[in-house]
Short mmCIF file of C-alpha atoms and ligand atoms in Angstrom, two decimals:
data_model
loop_
_atom_site.label_atom_id
_atom_site.label_comp_id
_atom_site.label_asym_id
_atom_site.label_seq_id
_atom_site.Cartn_x
_atom_site.Cartn_y
_atom_site.Cartn_z
CA MET A 1 -2.57 1.74 -24.02
CA ASP A 2 -0.54 2.53 -26.58
CA GLU A 3 0.09 -0.39 -28.42
CA ASN A 4 3.36 1.19 -29.84
CA LYS A 5 4.88 2.22 -26.57
CA PRO A 6 7.49 -0.11 -25.23
CA LYS A 7 6.14 -2.20 -22.21
CA ILE A 8 6.98 -3.45 -18.93
CA LYS A 9 6.24 -7.52 -19.64
CA ASP A 10 7.40 -10.58 -17.04
CA ARG A 11 8.15 -14.39 -18.45
CA PHE A 12 3.71 -14.89 -17.57
CA GLY A 13 2.86 -11.78 -19.83
CA ARG A 14 2.35 -9.38 -17.11
CA ILE A 15 2.11 -5.54 -18.70
CA HIS A 16 3.53 -3.81 -15.38
CA ASN A 17 1.93 -0.52 -15.90
CA TYR A 18 0.79 0.46 -12.30
CA LEU A 19 4.80 2.26 -10.01
CA ARG A 20 4.13 2.31 -6.60
CA ILE A 21 7.42 5.78 -5.04
CA SER A 22 8.73 5.35 -2.05
CA LEU A 23 8.63 8.94 -0.91
CA THR A 24 10.38 8.07 2.53
CA GLU A 25 11.51 5.21 4.15
CA ARG A 26 10.89 7.29 7.58
CA CYS A 27 7.38 8.04 10.02
CA ASN A 28 5.17 9.30 11.80
CA LEU A 29 3.81 6.59 13.06
CA ARG A 30 5.57 3.49 14.50
CA CYS A 31 2.40 0.90 13.56
CA PHE A 32 3.20 -1.60 14.87
CA TYR A 33 3.34 -4.03 11.90
CA CYS A 34 4.66 -2.20 10.04
CA MET A 35 8.03 -0.51 12.07
CA PRO A 36 10.07 -0.76 14.85
CA GLU A 37 9.69 0.96 17.74
CA GLU A 38 12.43 2.85 17.51
CA GLY A 39 11.85 3.64 13.99
CA ILE A 40 14.13 1.62 10.90
CA GLU A 41 18.22 3.14 10.99
CA LEU A 42 19.00 6.69 10.17
CA ARG A 43 20.88 5.67 7.24
CA ASP A 44 22.90 9.44 4.85
CA LYS A 45 21.21 11.56 3.07
CA ALA A 46 22.80 10.77 0.21
CA GLU A 47 21.58 7.40 -0.05
CA PHE A 48 18.32 8.20 -0.91
CA MET A 49 17.17 9.58 -4.32
CA SER A 50 16.74 13.23 -4.47
CA ALA A 51 13.64 15.28 -5.99
CA GLU A 52 15.17 15.68 -9.21
CA GLU A 53 16.61 12.51 -9.11
CA LEU A 54 13.33 10.04 -8.37
CA VAL A 55 10.95 12.36 -11.10
CA HIS A 56 14.23 11.39 -13.27
CA ILE A 57 12.96 7.68 -12.74
CA ALA A 58 10.15 7.84 -12.37
CA LYS A 59 9.92 9.24 -15.99
CA ILE A 60 11.19 6.99 -17.22
CA PHE A 61 9.07 4.19 -15.70
CA VAL A 62 6.39 5.97 -17.67
CA ASP A 63 8.49 6.06 -21.12
CA LEU A 64 8.11 2.14 -20.54
CA GLY A 65 4.33 2.26 -19.88
CA VAL A 66 3.69 2.90 -16.67
CA THR A 67 0.21 4.74 -16.17
CA LYS A 68 -0.47 4.82 -12.80
CA ILE A 69 2.27 5.96 -9.90
CA ARG A 70 0.77 5.85 -5.87
CA LEU A 71 3.10 7.56 -3.62
CA THR A 72 3.57 5.46 -0.08
CA GLY A 73 6.74 5.25 2.29
CA GLY A 74 7.05 5.71 5.25
CA GLU A 75 5.14 8.50 4.91
CA PRO A 76 5.67 9.75 2.09
CA LEU A 77 4.10 13.15 3.59
CA ILE A 78 6.28 13.45 5.16
CA LYS A 79 8.87 14.11 2.90
CA LYS A 80 10.57 17.41 2.96
CA ASN A 81 10.20 18.18 -0.35
CA ALA A 82 6.99 15.96 -1.05
CA ALA A 83 4.81 18.74 -2.54
CA SER A 84 6.98 20.22 -4.76
CA ILE A 85 8.06 16.06 -5.64
CA ILE A 86 4.33 15.40 -5.85
CA ARG A 87 3.08 18.47 -8.18
CA GLU A 88 6.11 17.85 -10.11
CA LEU A 89 4.42 14.17 -10.91
CA GLY A 90 1.18 15.20 -11.57
CA LYS A 91 2.36 16.60 -15.09
CA LEU A 92 2.93 13.16 -15.71
CA PRO A 93 0.26 11.36 -18.48
CA VAL A 94 -0.01 9.28 -15.04
CA GLU A 95 -2.82 8.59 -13.02
CA LEU A 96 -1.13 9.79 -9.68
CA ALA A 97 -2.20 8.77 -6.02
CA ILE A 98 -1.49 8.34 -2.83
CA THR A 99 -1.42 6.21 0.70
CA THR A 100 -0.43 7.87 3.21
CA ASN A 101 -1.35 8.17 7.08
CA ALA A 102 -3.50 10.82 6.68
CA VAL A 103 -2.06 13.19 10.01
CA VAL A 104 -0.12 15.71 8.17
CA VAL A 105 -3.04 15.58 4.72
CA ASP A 106 -4.94 19.25 5.61
CA ARG A 107 -1.69 20.52 5.21
CA PHE A 108 -1.34 18.65 1.87
CA ILE A 109 -5.21 19.16 0.22
CA ASP A 110 -4.51 21.78 -1.87
CA VAL A 111 -1.26 20.45 -3.58
CA PHE A 112 -2.98 16.64 -3.72
CA LYS A 113 -5.78 18.98 -6.51
CA GLU A 114 -3.22 20.36 -8.41
CA ALA A 115 -1.47 17.14 -9.37
CA GLY A 116 -5.18 15.96 -10.33
CA ILE A 117 -4.40 13.02 -7.46
CA LYS A 118 -8.20 12.25 -6.92
CA SER A 119 -8.23 9.43 -5.10
CA VAL A 120 -6.17 8.51 -1.33
CA ASN A 121 -5.44 5.42 0.79
CA VAL A 122 -5.87 6.23 4.54
CA SER A 123 -4.39 3.47 7.41
CA LEU A 124 -7.05 2.80 10.22
CA ASP A 125 -6.87 0.35 11.74
CA SER A 126 -8.93 0.39 14.41
CA LEU A 127 -11.87 3.26 14.79
CA GLU A 128 -11.32 3.37 19.14
CA GLU A 129 -8.94 6.27 19.40
CA ASP A 130 -7.06 3.61 22.75
CA ARG A 131 -6.05 0.90 20.41
CA PHE A 132 -5.52 3.35 17.48
CA ASN A 133 -3.04 5.00 18.94
CA ALA A 134 -1.65 1.31 20.80
CA ILE A 135 -1.03 -0.13 17.73
CA SER A 136 0.37 3.19 16.65
CA ARG A 137 2.51 3.84 19.00
CA ARG A 138 1.55 7.77 19.19
CA ASN A 139 -1.27 9.63 19.68
CA TYR A 140 -2.41 10.90 16.47
CA PHE A 141 -5.98 8.91 16.63
CA LYS A 142 -7.71 12.65 16.29
CA ALA A 143 -6.00 14.12 13.60
CA VAL A 144 -5.98 10.56 11.58
CA ARG A 145 -10.13 11.07 11.61
CA LYS A 146 -11.15 15.11 11.11
CA ASN A 147 -8.05 14.35 8.37
CA ILE A 148 -10.05 11.56 6.61
CA ASP A 149 -13.21 13.78 6.82
CA LEU A 150 -11.45 16.28 5.39
CA LEU A 151 -10.91 14.37 1.98
CA ILE A 152 -14.43 13.08 2.05
CA ALA A 153 -15.81 16.78 2.76
CA HIS A 154 -13.31 17.25 -0.73
CA LYS A 155 -14.22 14.47 -3.04
CA PHE A 156 -11.60 13.31 -2.67
CA THR A 157 -12.26 9.00 -3.20
CA VAL A 158 -11.33 8.02 0.12
CA LYS A 159 -10.11 4.71 0.77
CA ILE A 160 -9.44 3.07 4.66
CA ASN A 161 -6.82 0.42 4.91
CA VAL A 162 -7.41 -1.44 7.81
CA VAL A 163 -4.87 -4.41 8.28
CA VAL A 164 -7.13 -7.32 9.59
CA ILE A 165 -4.50 -8.84 12.94
CA ARG A 166 -6.33 -11.91 14.89
CA ASP A 167 -6.71 -11.24 18.60
CA VAL A 168 -5.89 -7.12 18.17
CA ASN A 169 -8.88 -5.60 15.99
CA GLU A 170 -11.14 -8.58 14.05
CA HIS A 171 -13.73 -7.88 15.87
CA GLU A 172 -14.03 -4.12 14.58
CA ILE A 173 -14.54 -6.03 11.18
CA ILE A 174 -17.95 -4.90 11.38
CA ASN A 175 -17.42 -1.86 12.46
CA PHE A 176 -16.30 -0.63 9.71
CA VAL A 177 -18.31 -2.72 7.30
CA HIS A 178 -21.11 -0.20 8.91
CA TRP A 179 -18.96 2.80 8.87
CA SER A 180 -19.41 2.33 4.62
CA LYS A 181 -22.87 1.89 5.02
CA LYS A 182 -23.35 4.96 6.12
CA GLU A 183 -21.11 7.12 4.49
CA ASN A 184 -18.89 7.01 1.16
CA VAL A 185 -15.13 5.26 1.70
CA HIS A 186 -14.41 2.99 0.48
CA ILE A 187 -13.18 -0.11 3.63
CA ARG A 188 -10.08 -2.44 2.74
CA PHE A 189 -9.42 -5.11 4.62
CA ILE A 190 -6.25 -6.32 4.58
CA GLU A 191 -4.50 -9.82 5.52
CA PHE A 192 -1.32 -9.12 7.77
CA MET A 193 1.96 -9.70 5.96
CA PRO A 194 5.40 -10.85 7.02
CA PHE A 195 8.26 -8.59 6.74
CA GLU A 196 11.52 -8.25 8.91
CA GLY A 197 10.76 -7.58 12.21
CA ASN A 198 7.09 -7.77 12.63
CA SER A 199 6.56 -10.76 14.42
CA TRP A 200 4.38 -12.38 11.59
CA LYS A 201 2.97 -15.65 12.86
CA THR A 202 0.32 -17.58 10.43
CA GLU A 203 -1.55 -18.04 13.52
CA LYS A 204 -2.66 -14.27 13.19
CA LYS A 205 -3.25 -13.66 9.60
CA PHE A 206 -7.44 -12.81 9.67
CA PRO A 207 -8.17 -14.75 6.47
CA TYR A 208 -10.90 -13.94 3.59
CA ASN A 209 -13.29 -16.85 5.12
CA GLU A 210 -13.52 -15.01 8.34
CA ILE A 211 -13.79 -12.13 7.23
CA LEU A 212 -16.17 -12.70 5.46
CA ASN A 213 -18.41 -15.20 7.89
CA LYS A 214 -18.47 -12.70 9.97
CA VAL A 215 -19.79 -10.18 7.55
CA SER A 216 -22.93 -12.77 6.72
CA GLN A 217 -23.36 -13.58 10.80
CA HIS A 218 -23.93 -10.32 11.18
CA LEU A 219 -25.63 -9.38 7.86
CA GLY A 220 -26.91 -12.15 7.10
CA VAL A 221 -26.16 -13.48 3.26
CA ASN A 222 -28.20 -10.93 2.10
CA GLY A 223 -27.00 -8.36 3.43
CA TYR A 224 -24.29 -7.53 1.02
CA TYR A 225 -23.26 -7.87 -1.97
CA LYS A 226 -20.89 -7.98 -4.28
CA VAL A 227 -20.21 -5.21 -6.18
CA SER A 228 -17.35 -5.60 -9.70
CA ASP A 229 -13.92 -4.84 -8.88
CA ALA A 230 -11.19 -3.75 -11.24
CA PRO A 231 -8.52 -5.11 -13.64
CA ASN A 232 -6.07 -5.80 -11.57
CA ASP A 233 -7.74 -4.78 -9.13
CA THR A 234 -5.55 -6.40 -5.26
CA SER A 235 -9.15 -6.56 -3.11
CA LYS A 236 -12.46 -9.03 -3.72
CA ASN A 237 -15.39 -5.88 -2.65
CA PHE A 238 -18.81 -6.05 -1.69
CA ARG A 239 -21.72 -2.85 -0.32
CA VAL A 240 -24.70 -3.61 2.40
CA VAL A 241 -27.42 -2.37 1.51
CA ASP A 242 -28.40 0.92 0.05
CA GLY A 243 -24.42 1.41 1.54
CA LEU A 244 -22.99 4.48 0.43
CA GLY A 245 -19.79 3.28 0.63
CA THR A 246 -18.17 -0.23 0.07
CA PHE A 247 -15.75 -3.23 1.73
CA GLY A 248 -13.13 -5.07 0.18
CA ILE A 249 -10.70 -7.74 1.60
CA ILE A 250 -7.23 -8.00 -0.04
CA SER A 251 -5.66 -11.44 1.04
CA SER A 252 -1.86 -12.19 -0.90
CA ILE A 253 -1.63 -14.83 1.31
CA THR A 254 -4.96 -17.31 1.69
CA ASN A 255 -6.13 -15.88 -1.87
CA PRO A 256 -3.83 -14.77 -3.99
CA PHE A 257 -3.69 -12.36 -6.50
CA CYS A 258 -0.70 -12.79 -8.78
CA ASP A 259 -2.69 -13.73 -11.78
CA THR A 260 -3.66 -10.06 -12.87
CA CYS A 261 -0.06 -8.61 -10.48
CA ASN A 262 1.15 -4.87 -12.64
CA ARG A 263 2.69 -3.27 -10.37
CA LEU A 264 6.16 -2.49 -9.60
CA ARG A 265 7.86 -0.54 -6.77
CA LEU A 266 10.92 1.50 -6.37
CA THR A 267 12.00 2.12 -2.48
CA ALA A 268 13.13 5.06 -1.08
CA ASP A 269 16.84 4.44 -2.35
CA GLY A 270 15.80 3.20 -5.68
CA LYS A 271 15.92 0.09 -5.64
CA ILE A 272 13.00 -1.45 -7.64
CA LYS A 273 11.14 -4.73 -6.26
CA ASN A 274 9.25 -6.60 -8.73
CA CYS A 275 7.21 -8.33 -5.87
CA LEU A 276 6.61 -6.95 -2.53
CA PHE A 277 7.47 -10.45 -1.22
CA SER A 278 10.99 -10.50 -3.41
CA GLU A 279 14.64 -11.36 -2.21
CA GLU A 280 15.72 -9.86 -5.35
CA GLU A 281 16.33 -5.87 -5.79
CA SER A 282 18.06 -4.03 -8.86
CA ASP A 283 19.68 -0.42 -7.54
CA LEU A 284 18.79 2.13 -10.42
CA LEU A 285 19.51 5.09 -8.96
CA GLY A 286 23.96 3.65 -8.62
CA ALA A 287 22.40 3.04 -12.15
CA LEU A 288 21.14 6.01 -12.91
CA ARG A 289 24.40 8.30 -10.96
CA LYS A 290 26.57 6.46 -13.32
CA GLY A 291 25.49 7.03 -16.03
CA SER A 292 23.78 3.56 -17.15
CA ASP A 293 20.99 1.70 -19.41
CA LEU A 294 18.09 2.22 -16.38
CA LYS A 295 15.62 1.29 -19.32
CA GLN A 296 17.65 -2.56 -19.30
CA ILE A 297 18.11 -2.74 -15.79
CA ILE A 298 14.36 -2.33 -15.73
CA GLN A 299 13.20 -5.02 -18.38
CA SER A 300 15.88 -7.51 -16.52
CA ALA A 301 14.28 -7.37 -13.04
CA ILE A 302 10.86 -7.44 -14.32
CA LYS A 303 11.85 -11.26 -15.52
CA GLN A 304 13.14 -12.04 -12.15
CA LYS A 305 9.85 -11.69 -10.70
CA HIS A 306 8.02 -14.90 -10.12
CA LYS A 307 5.29 -16.15 -11.25
CA GLU A 308 3.41 -15.99 -6.76
CA ARG A 309 4.61 -14.37 -4.11
CA GLY A 310 8.10 -13.22 -4.81
CA GLY A 311 8.59 -17.27 -4.79
CA LEU A 312 7.36 -17.52 -1.41
CA SER A 313 4.90 -20.56 -1.72
CA LYS A 314 3.57 -22.27 1.67
CA PHE A 315 4.08 -19.51 4.42
CA SER A 316 4.50 -21.26 6.71
CA ASN A 317 6.13 -20.06 9.79
CA GLU A 318 9.61 -21.79 8.82
CA GLU A 319 9.77 -20.06 4.99
CA VAL A 320 8.89 -17.11 6.26
CA GLN A 321 12.08 -16.99 8.66
CA SER A 322 13.70 -18.58 6.21
CA ARG A 323 13.70 -15.80 3.77
CA LYS A 324 15.05 -12.30 3.48
CA ASN A 325 12.88 -8.61 3.01
CA ARG A 326 13.14 -5.20 4.44
CA ALA A 327 10.69 -4.42 6.91
CA MET A 328 7.51 -3.23 5.61
CA THR A 329 8.44 0.70 5.58
CA ALA A 330 11.60 0.43 4.29
CA ILE A 331 9.64 -0.76 1.13
CA GLY A 332 6.80 1.55 0.39
CA GLY A 333 3.58 -0.26 0.99
N1 SAM B 401 2.46 4.92 5.31
C1 SAM B 401 1.35 4.72 4.73
C2 SAM B 401 0.42 4.61 5.47
O1 SAM B 401 0.04 4.07 6.58
O2 SAM B 401 -0.21 4.39 4.38
C3 SAM B 401 1.72 4.70 3.99
C4 SAM B 401 2.72 3.55 4.05
S1 SAM B 401 2.13 1.42 3.55
C5 SAM B 401 3.29 1.24 4.39
C6 SAM B 401 1.10 1.51 3.35
C7 SAM B 401 0.45 0.37 3.23
O3 SAM B 401 1.25 -0.38 4.08
C8 SAM B 401 -0.69 1.23 4.79
O4 SAM B 401 -2.22 0.87 4.30
C9 SAM B 401 -0.14 -0.24 6.20
O5 SAM B 401 -1.59 -1.04 6.58
C10 SAM B 401 0.53 -1.68 5.14
N2 SAM B 401 0.68 -2.65 5.38
C11 SAM B 401 1.83 -2.31 6.46
N3 SAM B 401 2.50 -3.73 7.33
C12 SAM B 401 1.77 -4.60 6.54
C13 SAM B 401 2.06 -5.44 7.23
N4 SAM B 401 2.71 -6.17 7.77
N5 SAM B 401 1.28 -6.30 6.42
C14 SAM B 401 -0.77 -5.91 5.80
N6 SAM B 401 -0.32 -4.51 5.57
C15 SAM B 401 1.23 -3.88 6.69
FE1 SF4 B 402 3.72 4.50 9.12
FE2 SF4 B 402 1.91 3.71 6.99
FE3 SF4 B 402 4.29 1.95 8.41
FE4 SF4 B 402 2.39 3.58 9.97
S1 SF4 B 402 1.98 1.55 8.27
S2 SF4 B 402 4.13 2.49 10.23
S3 SF4 B 402 2.10 4.82 9.22
S4 SF4 B 402 4.39 3.46 7.33
#
């Protein structure tokens, strides 16, 4: 890191150099834990960042020391001008990455390569067609599986995000772990998190320890081992003995990683969220259109960041229900 560059630093000394940008709130799937069945309220196009505004704001973050940008959403690849945004961001001095449901990834392989994207995160909550389609309330299982194979064939690093929900898909954990043995894929089991309208209940989480117990019961404690985690990694990572890929656990509730948090979020309507769980937002798009100083707004937004999990402490059903937050699809996961 260039020591002379300004930095985005919070009250706890954490330097924020990783920006996640939501390209759109909209999606071609309706995963029940993320998006209401009827979709989200359609808003005027003018309320969202144009491609030019998005790239302009991204450059300001880069001036403030951001070195990694991940595109997300909603589904980033259904944004009308996704390809040109990806190409433009690919010209910035950052590591560019993307999280996608992969439904239309086959149309973007060349764009990803041109933009220097090396790693693609894909959501896949079940290896069984009926269950995947029921969770996502659409029928794209075959397209998604095919596109994951395509990404692997094109030598992208492929991480598979699996939101584990009790009584929905926890019995597939071992099948996913086996997949990580056979192929160079990186499975990440994500703890189910509460957002507006997703009927989260603490009982539906499937925590870190339970996932590892399941793996140990199946493979034996010597059947897999811990691998080192990258700095600021949200997942605790493991490998099956002789495995080609890895599996990891991202448990923001039962095993949080806030101490090393370096992440900021920019929503599709141009608001900064300093934490996935924060209630506060700062309007960068409105400020840009008024000609205000965005750097100052970014710096003051980060000073409001809580030490842990947006100020949530217990994650009880009562505490979660008393809070305001957007649906995940409107934040950018
Ligand atoms: N559409 C893209 C996708 O599905 O990968 C990108 C956006 S999606 C909101 C980003 C990630 O957030 C996905 O891996 C999804 O599984 C995860 N996610 C959404 N809602 C969640 C929730 N309630 N708890 C945990 N993870 C969630
Ligand atoms: Fe769409 Fe991704 Fe949310 Fe599923 S998790 S509804 S694919 S944004």
